Coordinates of C-alpha atoms and ligand atoms in Angstrom, one line a residue:
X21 CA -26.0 -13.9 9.6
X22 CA -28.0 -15.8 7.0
X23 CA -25.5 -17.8 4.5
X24 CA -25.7 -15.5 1.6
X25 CA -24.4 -17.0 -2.0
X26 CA -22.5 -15.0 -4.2
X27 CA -21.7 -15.7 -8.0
X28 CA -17.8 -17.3 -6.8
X29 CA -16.3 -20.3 -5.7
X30 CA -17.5 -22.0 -2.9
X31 CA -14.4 -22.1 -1.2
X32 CA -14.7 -18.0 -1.2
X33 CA -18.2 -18.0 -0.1
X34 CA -17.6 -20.4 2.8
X35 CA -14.8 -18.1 4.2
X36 CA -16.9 -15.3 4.0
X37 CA -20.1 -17.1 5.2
X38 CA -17.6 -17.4 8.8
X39 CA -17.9 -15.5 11.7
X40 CA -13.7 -14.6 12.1
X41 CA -11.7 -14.8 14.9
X42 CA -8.3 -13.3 15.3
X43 CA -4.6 -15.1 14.9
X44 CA -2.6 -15.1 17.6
X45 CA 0.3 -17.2 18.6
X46 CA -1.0 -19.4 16.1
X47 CA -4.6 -20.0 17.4
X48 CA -7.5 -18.6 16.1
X49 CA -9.0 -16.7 19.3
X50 CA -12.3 -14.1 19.6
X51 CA -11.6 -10.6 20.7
X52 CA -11.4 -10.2 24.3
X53 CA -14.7 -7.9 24.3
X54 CA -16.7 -10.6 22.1
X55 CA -18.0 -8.4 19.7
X56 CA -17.5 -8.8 15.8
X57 CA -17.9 -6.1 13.2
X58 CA -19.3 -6.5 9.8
X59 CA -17.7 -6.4 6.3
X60 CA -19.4 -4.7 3.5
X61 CA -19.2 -5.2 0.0
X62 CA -19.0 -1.5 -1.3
X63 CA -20.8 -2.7 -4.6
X64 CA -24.2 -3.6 -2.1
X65 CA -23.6 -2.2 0.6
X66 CA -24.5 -5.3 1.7
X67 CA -22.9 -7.3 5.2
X68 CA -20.9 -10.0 3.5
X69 CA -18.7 -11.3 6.5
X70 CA -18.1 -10.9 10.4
X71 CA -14.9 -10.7 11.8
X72 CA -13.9 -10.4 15.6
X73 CA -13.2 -6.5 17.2
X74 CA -9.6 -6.3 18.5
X75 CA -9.0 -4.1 21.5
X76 CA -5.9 -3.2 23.5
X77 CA -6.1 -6.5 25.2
X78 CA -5.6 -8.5 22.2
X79 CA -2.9 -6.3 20.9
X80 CA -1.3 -7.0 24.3
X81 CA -1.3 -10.8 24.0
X82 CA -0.5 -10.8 20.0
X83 CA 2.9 -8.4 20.8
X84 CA 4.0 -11.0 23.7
X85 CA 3.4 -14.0 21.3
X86 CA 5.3 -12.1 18.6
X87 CA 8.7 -11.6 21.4
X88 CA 8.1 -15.1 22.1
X89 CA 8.1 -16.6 18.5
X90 CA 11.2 -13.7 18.4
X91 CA 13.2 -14.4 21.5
X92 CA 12.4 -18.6 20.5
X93 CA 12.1 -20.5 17.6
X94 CA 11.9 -18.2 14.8
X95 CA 15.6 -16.5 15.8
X96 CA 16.9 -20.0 16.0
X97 CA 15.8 -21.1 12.3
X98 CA 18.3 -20.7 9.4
X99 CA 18.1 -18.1 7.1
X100 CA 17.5 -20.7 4.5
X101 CA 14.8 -21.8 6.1
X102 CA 13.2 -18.6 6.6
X103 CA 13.7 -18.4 3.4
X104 CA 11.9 -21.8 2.5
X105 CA 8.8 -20.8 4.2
X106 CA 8.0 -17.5 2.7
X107 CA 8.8 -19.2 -0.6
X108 CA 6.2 -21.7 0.2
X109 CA 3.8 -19.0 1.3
X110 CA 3.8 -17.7 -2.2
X111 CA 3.2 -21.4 -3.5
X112 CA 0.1 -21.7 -1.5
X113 CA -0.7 -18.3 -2.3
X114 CA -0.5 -18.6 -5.9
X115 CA -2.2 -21.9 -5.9
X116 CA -5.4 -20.3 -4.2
X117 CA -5.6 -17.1 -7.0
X118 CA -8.8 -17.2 -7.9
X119 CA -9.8 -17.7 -4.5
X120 CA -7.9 -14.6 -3.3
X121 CA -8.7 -12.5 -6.0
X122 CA -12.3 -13.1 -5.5
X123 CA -12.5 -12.4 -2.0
X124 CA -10.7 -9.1 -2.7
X125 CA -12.8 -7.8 -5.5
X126 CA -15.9 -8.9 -2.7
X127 CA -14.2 -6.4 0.1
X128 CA -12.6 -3.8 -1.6
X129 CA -14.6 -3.7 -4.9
X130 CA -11.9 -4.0 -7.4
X131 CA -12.6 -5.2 -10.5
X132 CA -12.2 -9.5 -10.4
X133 CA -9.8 -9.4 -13.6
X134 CA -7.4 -7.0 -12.0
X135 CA -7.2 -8.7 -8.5
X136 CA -6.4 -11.6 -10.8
X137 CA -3.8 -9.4 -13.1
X138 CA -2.6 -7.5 -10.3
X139 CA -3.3 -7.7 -6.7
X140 CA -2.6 -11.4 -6.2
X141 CA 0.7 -12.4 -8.7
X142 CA 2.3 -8.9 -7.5
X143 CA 1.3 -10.8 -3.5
X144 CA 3.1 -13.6 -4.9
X145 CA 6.0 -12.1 -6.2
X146 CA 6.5 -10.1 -3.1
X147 CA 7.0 -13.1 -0.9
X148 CA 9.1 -15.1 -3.8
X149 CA 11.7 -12.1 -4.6
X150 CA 12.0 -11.6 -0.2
X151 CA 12.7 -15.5 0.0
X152 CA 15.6 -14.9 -2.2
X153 CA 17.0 -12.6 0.5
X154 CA 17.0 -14.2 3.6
X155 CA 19.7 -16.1 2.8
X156 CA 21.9 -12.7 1.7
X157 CA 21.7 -10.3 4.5
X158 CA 25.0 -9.5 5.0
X159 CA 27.4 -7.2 7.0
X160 CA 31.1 -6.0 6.4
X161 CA 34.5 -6.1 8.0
X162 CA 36.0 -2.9 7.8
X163 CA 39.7 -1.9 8.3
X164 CA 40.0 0.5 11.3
X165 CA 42.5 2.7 12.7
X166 CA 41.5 3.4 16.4
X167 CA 44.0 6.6 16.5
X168 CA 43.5 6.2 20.2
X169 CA 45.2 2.7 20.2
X170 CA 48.6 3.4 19.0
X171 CA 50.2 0.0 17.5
X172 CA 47.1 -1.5 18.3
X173 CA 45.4 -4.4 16.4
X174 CA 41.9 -4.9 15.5
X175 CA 39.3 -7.1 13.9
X176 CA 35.8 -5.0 13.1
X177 CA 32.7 -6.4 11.2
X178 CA 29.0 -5.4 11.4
X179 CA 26.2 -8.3 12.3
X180 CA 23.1 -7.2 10.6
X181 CA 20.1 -8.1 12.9
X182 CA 16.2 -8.1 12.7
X183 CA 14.4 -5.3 14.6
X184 CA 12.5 -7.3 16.7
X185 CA 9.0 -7.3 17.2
X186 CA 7.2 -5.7 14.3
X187 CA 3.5 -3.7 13.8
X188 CA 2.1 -3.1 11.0
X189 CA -0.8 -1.2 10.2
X190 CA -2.2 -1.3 6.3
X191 CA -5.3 0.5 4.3
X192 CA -7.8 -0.8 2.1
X193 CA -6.8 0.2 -1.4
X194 CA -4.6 -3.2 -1.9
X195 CA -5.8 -5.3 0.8
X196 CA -3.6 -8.2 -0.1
X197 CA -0.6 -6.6 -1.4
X198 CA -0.3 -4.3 1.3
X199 CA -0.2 -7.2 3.5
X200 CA 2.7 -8.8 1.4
X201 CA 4.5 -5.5 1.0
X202 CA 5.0 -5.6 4.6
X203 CA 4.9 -9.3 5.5
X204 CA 7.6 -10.5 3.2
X205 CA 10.9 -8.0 4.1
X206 CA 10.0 -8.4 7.8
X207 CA 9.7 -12.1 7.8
X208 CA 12.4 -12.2 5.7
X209 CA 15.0 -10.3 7.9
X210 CA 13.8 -12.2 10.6
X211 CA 11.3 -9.9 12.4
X212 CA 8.1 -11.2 13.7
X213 CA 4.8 -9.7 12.9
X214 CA 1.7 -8.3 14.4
X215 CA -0.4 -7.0 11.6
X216 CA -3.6 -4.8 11.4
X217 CA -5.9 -4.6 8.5
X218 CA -7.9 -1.8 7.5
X219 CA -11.5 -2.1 9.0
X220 CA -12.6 -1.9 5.8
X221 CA -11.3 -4.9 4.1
X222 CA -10.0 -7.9 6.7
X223 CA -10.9 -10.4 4.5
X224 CA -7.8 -11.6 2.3
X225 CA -5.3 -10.7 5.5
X226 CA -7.5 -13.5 7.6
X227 CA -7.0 -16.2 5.0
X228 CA -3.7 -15.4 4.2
X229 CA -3.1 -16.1 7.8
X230 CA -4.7 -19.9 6.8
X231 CA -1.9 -19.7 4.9
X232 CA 0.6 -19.4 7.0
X233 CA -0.3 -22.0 8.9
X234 CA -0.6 -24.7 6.0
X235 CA 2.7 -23.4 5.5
X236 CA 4.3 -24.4 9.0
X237 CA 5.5 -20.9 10.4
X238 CA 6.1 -21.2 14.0
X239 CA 3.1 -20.1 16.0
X240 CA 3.5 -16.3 17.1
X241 CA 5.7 -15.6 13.7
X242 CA 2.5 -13.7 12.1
X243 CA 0.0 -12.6 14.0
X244 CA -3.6 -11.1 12.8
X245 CA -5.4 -8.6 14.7
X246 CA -8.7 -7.3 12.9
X247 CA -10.5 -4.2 14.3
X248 CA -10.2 0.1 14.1
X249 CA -8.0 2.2 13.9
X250 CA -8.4 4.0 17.1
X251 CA -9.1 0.6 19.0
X252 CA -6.3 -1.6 17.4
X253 CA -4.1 0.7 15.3
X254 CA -3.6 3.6 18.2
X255 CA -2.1 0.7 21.4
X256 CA -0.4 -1.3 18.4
X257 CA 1.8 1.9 17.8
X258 CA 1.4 3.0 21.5
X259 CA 3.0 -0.7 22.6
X260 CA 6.3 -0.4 25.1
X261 CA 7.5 -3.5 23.7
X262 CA 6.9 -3.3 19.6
X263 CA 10.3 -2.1 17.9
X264 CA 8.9 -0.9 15.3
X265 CA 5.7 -0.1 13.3
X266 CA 5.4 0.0 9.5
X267 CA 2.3 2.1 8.5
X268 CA 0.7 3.0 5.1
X269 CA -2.5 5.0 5.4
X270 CA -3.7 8.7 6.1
X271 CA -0.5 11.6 6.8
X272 CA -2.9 12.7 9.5
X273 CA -2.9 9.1 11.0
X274 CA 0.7 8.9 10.5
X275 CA 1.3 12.1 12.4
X276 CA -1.0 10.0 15.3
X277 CA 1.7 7.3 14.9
X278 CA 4.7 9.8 15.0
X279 CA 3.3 11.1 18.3
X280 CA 2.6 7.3 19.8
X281 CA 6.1 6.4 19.3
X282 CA 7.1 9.7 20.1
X283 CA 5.2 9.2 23.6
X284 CA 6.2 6.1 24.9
X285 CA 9.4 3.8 23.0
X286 CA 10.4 5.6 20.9
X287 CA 10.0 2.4 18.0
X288 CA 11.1 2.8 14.8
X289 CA 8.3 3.9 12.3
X290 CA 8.3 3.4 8.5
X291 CA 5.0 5.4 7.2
X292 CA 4.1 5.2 3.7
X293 CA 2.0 8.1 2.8
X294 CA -0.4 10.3 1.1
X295 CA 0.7 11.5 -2.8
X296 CA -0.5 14.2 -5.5
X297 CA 1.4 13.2 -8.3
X298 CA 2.1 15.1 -11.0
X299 CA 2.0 13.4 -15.0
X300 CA 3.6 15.3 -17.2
X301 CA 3.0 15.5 -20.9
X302 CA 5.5 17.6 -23.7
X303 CA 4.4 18.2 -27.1
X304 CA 6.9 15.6 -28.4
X305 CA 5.1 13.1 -26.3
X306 CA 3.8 9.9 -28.0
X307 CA 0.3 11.1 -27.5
X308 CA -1.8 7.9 -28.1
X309 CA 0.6 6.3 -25.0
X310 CA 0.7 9.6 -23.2
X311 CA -3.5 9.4 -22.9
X312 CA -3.5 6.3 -21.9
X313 CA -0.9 6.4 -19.5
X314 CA -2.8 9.6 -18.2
X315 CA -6.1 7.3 -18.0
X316 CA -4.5 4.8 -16.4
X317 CA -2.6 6.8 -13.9
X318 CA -5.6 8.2 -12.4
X319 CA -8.4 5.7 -13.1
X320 CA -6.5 2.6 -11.8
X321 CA -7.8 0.6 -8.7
X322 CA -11.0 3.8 -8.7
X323 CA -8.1 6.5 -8.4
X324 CA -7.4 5.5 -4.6
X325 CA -3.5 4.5 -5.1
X326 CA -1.4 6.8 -3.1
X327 CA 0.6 7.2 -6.0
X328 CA -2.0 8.2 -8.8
X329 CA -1.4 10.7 -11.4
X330 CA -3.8 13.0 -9.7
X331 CA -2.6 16.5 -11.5
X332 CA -2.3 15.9 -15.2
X333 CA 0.0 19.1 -16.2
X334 CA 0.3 19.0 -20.7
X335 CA 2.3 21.2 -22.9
X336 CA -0.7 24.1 -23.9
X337 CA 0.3 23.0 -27.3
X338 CA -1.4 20.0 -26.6
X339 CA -3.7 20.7 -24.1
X340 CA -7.1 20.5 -25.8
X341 CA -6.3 17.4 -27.8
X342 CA -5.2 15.3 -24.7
X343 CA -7.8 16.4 -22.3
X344 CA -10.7 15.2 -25.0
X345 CA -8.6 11.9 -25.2
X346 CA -8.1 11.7 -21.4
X347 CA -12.4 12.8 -21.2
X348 CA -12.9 10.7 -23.9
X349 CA -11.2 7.3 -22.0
X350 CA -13.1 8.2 -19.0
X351 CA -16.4 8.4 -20.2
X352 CA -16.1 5.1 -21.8
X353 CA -14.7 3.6 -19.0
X354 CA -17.4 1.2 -17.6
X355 CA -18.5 1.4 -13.8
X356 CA -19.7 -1.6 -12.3
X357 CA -19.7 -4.6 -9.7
X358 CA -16.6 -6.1 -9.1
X359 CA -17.9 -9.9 -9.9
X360 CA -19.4 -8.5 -13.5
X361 CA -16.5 -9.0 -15.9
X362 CA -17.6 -5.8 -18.3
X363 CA -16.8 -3.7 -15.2
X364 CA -13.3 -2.0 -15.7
X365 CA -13.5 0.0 -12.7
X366 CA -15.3 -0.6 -9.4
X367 CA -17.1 1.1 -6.6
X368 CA -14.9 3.0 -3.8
X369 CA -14.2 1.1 -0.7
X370 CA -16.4 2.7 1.5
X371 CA -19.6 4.8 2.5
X372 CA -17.1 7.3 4.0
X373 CA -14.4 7.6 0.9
X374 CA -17.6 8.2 -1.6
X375 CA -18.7 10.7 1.0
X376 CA -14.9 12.6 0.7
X377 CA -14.3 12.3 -3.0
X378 CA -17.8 13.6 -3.5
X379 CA -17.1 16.2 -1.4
X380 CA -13.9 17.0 -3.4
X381 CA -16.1 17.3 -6.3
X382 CA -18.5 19.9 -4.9
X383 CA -15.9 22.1 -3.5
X384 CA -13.9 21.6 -6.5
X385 CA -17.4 22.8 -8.5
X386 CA -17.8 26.2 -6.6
X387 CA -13.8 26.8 -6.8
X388 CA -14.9 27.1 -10.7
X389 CA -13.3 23.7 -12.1
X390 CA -14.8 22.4 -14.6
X391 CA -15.7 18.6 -15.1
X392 CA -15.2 18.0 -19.1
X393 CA -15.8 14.2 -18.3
X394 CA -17.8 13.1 -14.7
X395 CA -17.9 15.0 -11.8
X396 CA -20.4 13.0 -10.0
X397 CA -21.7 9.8 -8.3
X398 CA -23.5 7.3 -10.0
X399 CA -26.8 5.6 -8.7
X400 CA -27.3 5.7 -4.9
X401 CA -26.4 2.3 -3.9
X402 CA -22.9 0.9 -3.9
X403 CA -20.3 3.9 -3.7
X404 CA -19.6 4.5 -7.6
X405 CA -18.1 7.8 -8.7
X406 CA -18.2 8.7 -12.6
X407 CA -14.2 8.9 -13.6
X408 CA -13.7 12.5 -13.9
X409 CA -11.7 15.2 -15.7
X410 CA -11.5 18.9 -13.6
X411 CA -10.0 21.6 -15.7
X412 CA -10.1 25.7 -15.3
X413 CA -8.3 24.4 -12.0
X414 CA -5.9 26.6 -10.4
X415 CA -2.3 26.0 -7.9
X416 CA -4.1 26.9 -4.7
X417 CA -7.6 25.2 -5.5
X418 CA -8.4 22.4 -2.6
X419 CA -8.8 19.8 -5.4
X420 CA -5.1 20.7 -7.3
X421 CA -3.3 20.9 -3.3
X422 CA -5.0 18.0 -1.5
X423 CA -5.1 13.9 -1.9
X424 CA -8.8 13.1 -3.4
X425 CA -7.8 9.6 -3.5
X426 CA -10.9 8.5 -5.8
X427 CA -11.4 8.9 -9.7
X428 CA -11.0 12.4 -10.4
X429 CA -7.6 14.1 -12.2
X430 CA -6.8 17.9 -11.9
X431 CA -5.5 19.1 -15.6
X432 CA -3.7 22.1 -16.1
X433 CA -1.4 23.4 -19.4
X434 CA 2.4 24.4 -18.9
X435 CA 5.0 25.8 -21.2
X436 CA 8.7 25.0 -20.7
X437 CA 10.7 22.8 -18.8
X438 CA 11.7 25.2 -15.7
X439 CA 8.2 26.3 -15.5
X440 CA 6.9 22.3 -14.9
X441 CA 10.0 21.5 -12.5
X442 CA 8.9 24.1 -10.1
X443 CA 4.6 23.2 -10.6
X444 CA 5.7 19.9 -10.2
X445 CA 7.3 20.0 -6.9
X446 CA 4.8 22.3 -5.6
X447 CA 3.3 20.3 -3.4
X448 CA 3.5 19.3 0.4
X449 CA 3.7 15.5 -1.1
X450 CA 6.5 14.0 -3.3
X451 CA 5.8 10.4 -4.0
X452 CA 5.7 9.9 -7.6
X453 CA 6.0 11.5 -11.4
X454 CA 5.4 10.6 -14.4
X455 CA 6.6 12.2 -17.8
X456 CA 5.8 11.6 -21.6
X457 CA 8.6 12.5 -24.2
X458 CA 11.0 11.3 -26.4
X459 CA 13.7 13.8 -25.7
X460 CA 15.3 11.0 -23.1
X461 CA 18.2 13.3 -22.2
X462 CA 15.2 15.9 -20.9
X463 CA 13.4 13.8 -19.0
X464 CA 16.4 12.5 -17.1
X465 CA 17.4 16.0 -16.1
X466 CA 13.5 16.7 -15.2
X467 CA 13.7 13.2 -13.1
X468 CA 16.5 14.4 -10.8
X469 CA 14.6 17.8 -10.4
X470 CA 11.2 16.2 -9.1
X471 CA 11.7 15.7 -5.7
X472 CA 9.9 12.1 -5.7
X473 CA 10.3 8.5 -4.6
X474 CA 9.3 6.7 -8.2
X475 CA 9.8 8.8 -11.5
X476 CA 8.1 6.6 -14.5
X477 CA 9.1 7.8 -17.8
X478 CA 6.6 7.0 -20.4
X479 CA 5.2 4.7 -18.6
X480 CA 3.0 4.9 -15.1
X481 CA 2.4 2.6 -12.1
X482 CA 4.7 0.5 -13.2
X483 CA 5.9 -1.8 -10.3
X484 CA 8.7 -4.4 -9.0
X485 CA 9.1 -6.1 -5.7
X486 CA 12.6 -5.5 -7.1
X487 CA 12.0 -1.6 -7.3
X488 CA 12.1 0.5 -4.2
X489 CA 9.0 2.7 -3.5
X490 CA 7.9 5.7 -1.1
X491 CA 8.3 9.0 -0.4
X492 CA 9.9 12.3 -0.1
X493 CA 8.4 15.3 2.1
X494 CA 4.9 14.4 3.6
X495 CA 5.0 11.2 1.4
X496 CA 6.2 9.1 4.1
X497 CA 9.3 7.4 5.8
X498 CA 11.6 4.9 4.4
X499 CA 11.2 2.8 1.5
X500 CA 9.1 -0.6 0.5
X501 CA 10.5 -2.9 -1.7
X502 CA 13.4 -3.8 -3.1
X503 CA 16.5 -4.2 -1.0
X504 CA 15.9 -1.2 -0.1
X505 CA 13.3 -2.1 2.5
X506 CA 15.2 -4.7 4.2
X507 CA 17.3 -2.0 5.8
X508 CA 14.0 -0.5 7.7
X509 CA 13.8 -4.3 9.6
X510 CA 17.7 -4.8 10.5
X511 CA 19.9 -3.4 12.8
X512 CA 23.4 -2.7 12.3
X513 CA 25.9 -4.1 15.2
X514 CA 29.6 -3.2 14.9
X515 CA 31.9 -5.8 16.4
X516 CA 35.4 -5.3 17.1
X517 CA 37.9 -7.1 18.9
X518 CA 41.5 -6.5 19.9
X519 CA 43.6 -9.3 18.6
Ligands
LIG629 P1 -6.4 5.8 7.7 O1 -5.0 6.4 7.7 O2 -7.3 6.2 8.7 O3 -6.3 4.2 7.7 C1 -5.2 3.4 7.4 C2 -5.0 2.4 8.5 O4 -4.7 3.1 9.7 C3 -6.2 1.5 8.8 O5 -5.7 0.2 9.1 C4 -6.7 2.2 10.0 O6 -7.4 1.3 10.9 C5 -5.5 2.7 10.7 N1 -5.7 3.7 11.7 C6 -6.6 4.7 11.7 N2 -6.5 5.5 12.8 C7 -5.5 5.0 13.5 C8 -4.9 5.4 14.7 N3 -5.3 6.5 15.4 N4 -3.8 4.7 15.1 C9 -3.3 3.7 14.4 N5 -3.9 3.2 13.3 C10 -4.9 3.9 12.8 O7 -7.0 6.2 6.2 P2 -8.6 6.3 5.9 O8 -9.3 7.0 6.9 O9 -9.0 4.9 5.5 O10 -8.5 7.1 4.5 C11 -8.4 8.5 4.6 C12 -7.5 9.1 3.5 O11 -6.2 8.6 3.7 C13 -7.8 8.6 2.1 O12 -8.8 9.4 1.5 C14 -6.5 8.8 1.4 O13 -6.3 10.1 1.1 C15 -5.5 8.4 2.5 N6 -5.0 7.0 2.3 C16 -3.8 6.8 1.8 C17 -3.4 5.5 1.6 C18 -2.0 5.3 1.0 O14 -1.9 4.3 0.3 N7 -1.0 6.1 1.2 C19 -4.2 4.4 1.9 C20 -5.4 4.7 2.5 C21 -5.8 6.0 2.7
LIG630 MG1 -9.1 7.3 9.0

C-alpha cells in the first residue's frame, strides 16, 4: 500500500500507514492464513489501512492465552492493582485524544469534534469509573437456618468471582467506546479478554491494545483478534472453553450467538441489541428543547446508535409545528467528511449500511411516507444519506416496525396518554424512550409504563458509565454500565461451614 497522507497528526497517519497484526498473549502475531483485509474510510471509499484476517486458529490460540493470563498472573494480582492499571489505561488513553479521535473519525466517519466530545472522554471515563470498582466487589454473610440441621451451627458468606475467560464481539457505530464498554467491567471483575472488532472499523481497538501494553497488563490479559464475523465472531462464540461472550450488534447475529452457546458450552451471553425508540412530545412540552432533542436523537453519530429516537410520536396539537422544526434542523444540518470541521454529521460506515438505509427509504417511499426533509443519498462517493423526516407513516409500515439504523426518523401524531403507552411499547424492541413535558408527575407514570432499558425525560442520549444501559424484549441481554454490568462478569459462590 502506498503511504497515503491525510490532513492529521502524524502519529495517526503512521498507525494507519501499518500493515496490522493481531494481539495475542501480548505479541503482535499475523493471522495464521497470512492474509490482511483492508480498512476504508467511508468518506472516500478509499483503503486507508491493512490489518491481519483472524480465523478459527487464531481464535484458538488467543482463548488459551486468555485461561493462561486467567488461571496465572492476572488471578493472582490485587484488586487494587487491577484497579491501578485500568486507571492508567484511561491516563494513556486520554493523553493520546486527538490521536484517538482522529483515527476514529478516519474509520467510522464520525464527525472529528464529536470523537473528541464524545467517543474518546466517554472511553476514558469508562475505564476510570471501572477502576473505582475493582477494589469493591463484594459478597455477603448471610444468617441461615438449615431446618435440616437441628441445633446446628453455621457460618455462610458468598465469594463473588470473575467468569473466566471472556469474548467479546463489538459493531462499528462507537468503535472505541464499545471497546471500553466491554473492556473495563471485565478487566475490572477480573475476567480476561478476547475481543473482536467490527470488520468495519479495527483501527482504534488495535492501538488501544498499544495501550495496554505501555500500561503493563500481563500478557494474555487483553487480547485483539481483527477479522469477520463469520470467520472470527462465529468460533469466538462457538469456543468450548470461553465462559462467556458479551455481544453488541445485529438481533439476527445475536440469535447466531444464542445458538453457538446453545450448541456447544453453554457460556454465558450478554447481547446488547437492536432498538426503535420511541420520543415522545406533549403539547406542554418545551418545544424549542423538544426539537432539538428530537434532532438530536435521531441525527446523532448519522442515526446508527442502537438507541436513536427513530419514531418521533407528538401531541397532533403540535404536530405540524414540530415536524417543520424537526425538517427544518435537518435540512440545515451539514453533511460532510469527517476531517472538515463544518461537517456536523458524517458519512455511514459502510458501502453495505448506505445500501440498507437507502433501501429503507425506497420501501418506505412506495409504502406512501412522505420525506418533508431528505429521503435520499447524497453524491455517489462516500456513503452520505440526507437527514430525513418520513411522515404519512403508518404502525405496520417496514420503516415505523424495523431498525433503519441511519438518519431517517418515522413521525406520527398521538392524542392522550393511554393511547402513546400502548404505540410506544408496540414494538418487538424496548431499549430506550424519550419524553418532553413539564407535567413531571406524568411522565414518571408514562416511564414505568414503557417497557425500556433507558427512559430520558426531556433530555435524549444522555449517558453515564455510572448509568446502566440495555434492553428489554429483542433489545438484548443484561446490562452495560454501571454496577450493574459487573454482575454479568462475576460469579456468585456460597460458602458455608459448620462451626
Ligand atoms: P452485525 O451484527 O453483523 O455485526 C456486529 C458484530 O458482530 C461485528 O463485530 C461482526 O463481525 C460480528 N458478527 C457478524 N456475524 C457474526 C457471527 N455469525 N458470529 C459472531 N459474530 C458475528 O451487524 P452489521 O451487519 O454490521 O449491521 C447490521 C444491522 O445491525 C445494522 O443495520 C443495525 O440495525 C444493527 N446493528 C446494531 C448495533 C447496536 O449497537 N445494537 C450495532 C451495529 C449494527
Ligand atoms: Mg452483519
Amino acid at each position: 500500500m502506498t503511504a497515503e497522507k491525510h490532513n492529521i497528526s502524524d502519529q495517526a497517519n503512521q498507525f494507519l500507514n501499518r500493515t496490522h497484526k493481531l494481539f495475542i498473549g501480548g505479541q503482535w502475531v499475523e493471522a495464521q492464513s497470512g492474509q490482511t483485509f483492508d480498512v476504508v474510510n467511508p468518506a472516500t471509499g478509499q483503503v486507508i489501512s491493512k490489518v491481519a484476517r483472524g480465523g478459527s486458529g487464531d481464535v484458538d490460540l488467543a482463548v488459551k492465552a486468555a485461561r493462561k493470563a486467567f488461571e496465572g498472573p492476572w488471578s493472582k494480582m490485587t484488586s487494587s492493582e487491577r484497579g491501578k492499571l485500568i486507571w492508567k489505561l484511561g491516563d494513556l488513553l486520554e493523553q493520546h485524544l486527538t490521536e484517538f479521535a482522529e483515527l476514529e473519525t478516519m474509520d467510522n466517519g464520525k464527525p472529528l469534534a464529536v470523537a473528541k466530545f464524545a467517543d474518546v472522554p466517554l472511553a476514558v471515563d469508562m475505564f476510570r469509573y471501572m477502576a473505582g470498582w475493582t477494589t469493591k466487589i463484594e459478597g455477603s454473610t448471610i444468617p441461615v437456618s438449615v431446618p435440616t440441621a437441628p441445633g446446628g451451627e453455621f457460618l455462610s458468606y458468598t465469594h463473588r468471582e470473575p467468569v473466566g475467560v471472556v469474548g467479546q464481539i463489538i459493531p462499528w457505530n462507537f468503535p472505541l467506546l464499545m471497546a471500553a464498554w466491554k473492556l473495563a467491567p471485565a478487566l475490572a471483575a477480573g475476567c480476561t479478554v478476547i475481543l473482536k472488532p467490527a470488520e468495519e472499523t479495527p483501527v482504534t481497538a488495535l492501538r488501544l491494545a498499544e495501550l495496554v501494553q505501555e500500561a503493563g497488563f500481563p500478557e494474555g490479559v487483553v487480547n485483539i483478534i481483527t477479522g469477520f464475523g463469520e470467520e472470527t465472531g462465529a468460533p469466538l462464540a462457538a469456543h468450548m472453553d470461553v465462559d462467556k461472550i458479551a455481544f453488541t450488534g445485529s438481533t439476527e447475529v445475536g440469535r447466531l450467538i444464542v445458538q453457538a452457546a446453545g450448541t456447544s458450552n453453554l457460556k454465558k451471553l450478554t447481547l446488547e441489541l437492536g432498538g426503535k425508540s420511541p420520543n415522545i412530545i406533549f403539547p406542554d412540552a418545551n418545544l424549542k428543547a423538544a426539537i432539538a432533542g428530537a434532532a438530536s436523537g435521531i441525527f446523532f453519530n448519522q442515526g446508527q446508535c442502537c438507541c436513536a429516537g427513530s419514531r418521533l410520536y407528538v401531541h397532533q396539537d403540535i404536530f405540524d409545528e414540530v415536524i417543520e422544526g424537526v425538517s427544518a434542523r435537518a435540512k440545515k444540518i451539514r453533511v460532510g467528511h469527517g476531517l472538515d470541521p463544518q461537517a456536523q454529521m458524517g458519512p455511514l460506515v459502510s458501502h453495505d449500511q448506505l445500501a440498507r438505509v437507502c433501501n429503507f427509504l425506497e420501501e418506505g417511499a412506495k409504502e406512501g411516507a412522505v420525506a418533508k426533509a431528505g429521503g435520499k443519498r447524497i453524491g455517489d462517493s462516500g456513503y452520505f444519506v440526507e437527514p430525513t423526516v418520513l411522515v404519512d407513516t403508518k404502525a405496520n409500515m417496514k420503516v415505523v416496525q424495523e431498525e433503519i439504523f441511519g438518519p431517517v426518523v418515522v413521525a406520527m401524531p398521538f392524542t392522550d396518554v393511554d393511547e402513546i403507552a400502548a404505540t410506544a411499547n408496540d414494538s418487538i424492541y424496548g431499549l430506550a424512550a424519550g419524553i418532553w413535558t413539564q407535567n413531571i408527575s406524568m411522565a414518571h407514570k408514562l416511564a414505568r409504563r414503557i417497557r425500556a432499558g433507558s427512559v430520558w425525560v426531556n433530555c435524549y442520549n444522555v449517558f453515564d458509565a455510572s448509568l446502566p444501559f440495555g434492553g428489554y424484549k429483542q433489545s438484548g441481554w443484561g446490562r452495560e454500565m454501571g454496577k450493574e454490568v459487573l454482575n454479568n462478569y462475576l460469579e456468585v459462590k456460597a460458602v458455608t461451614t459448620q462451626l
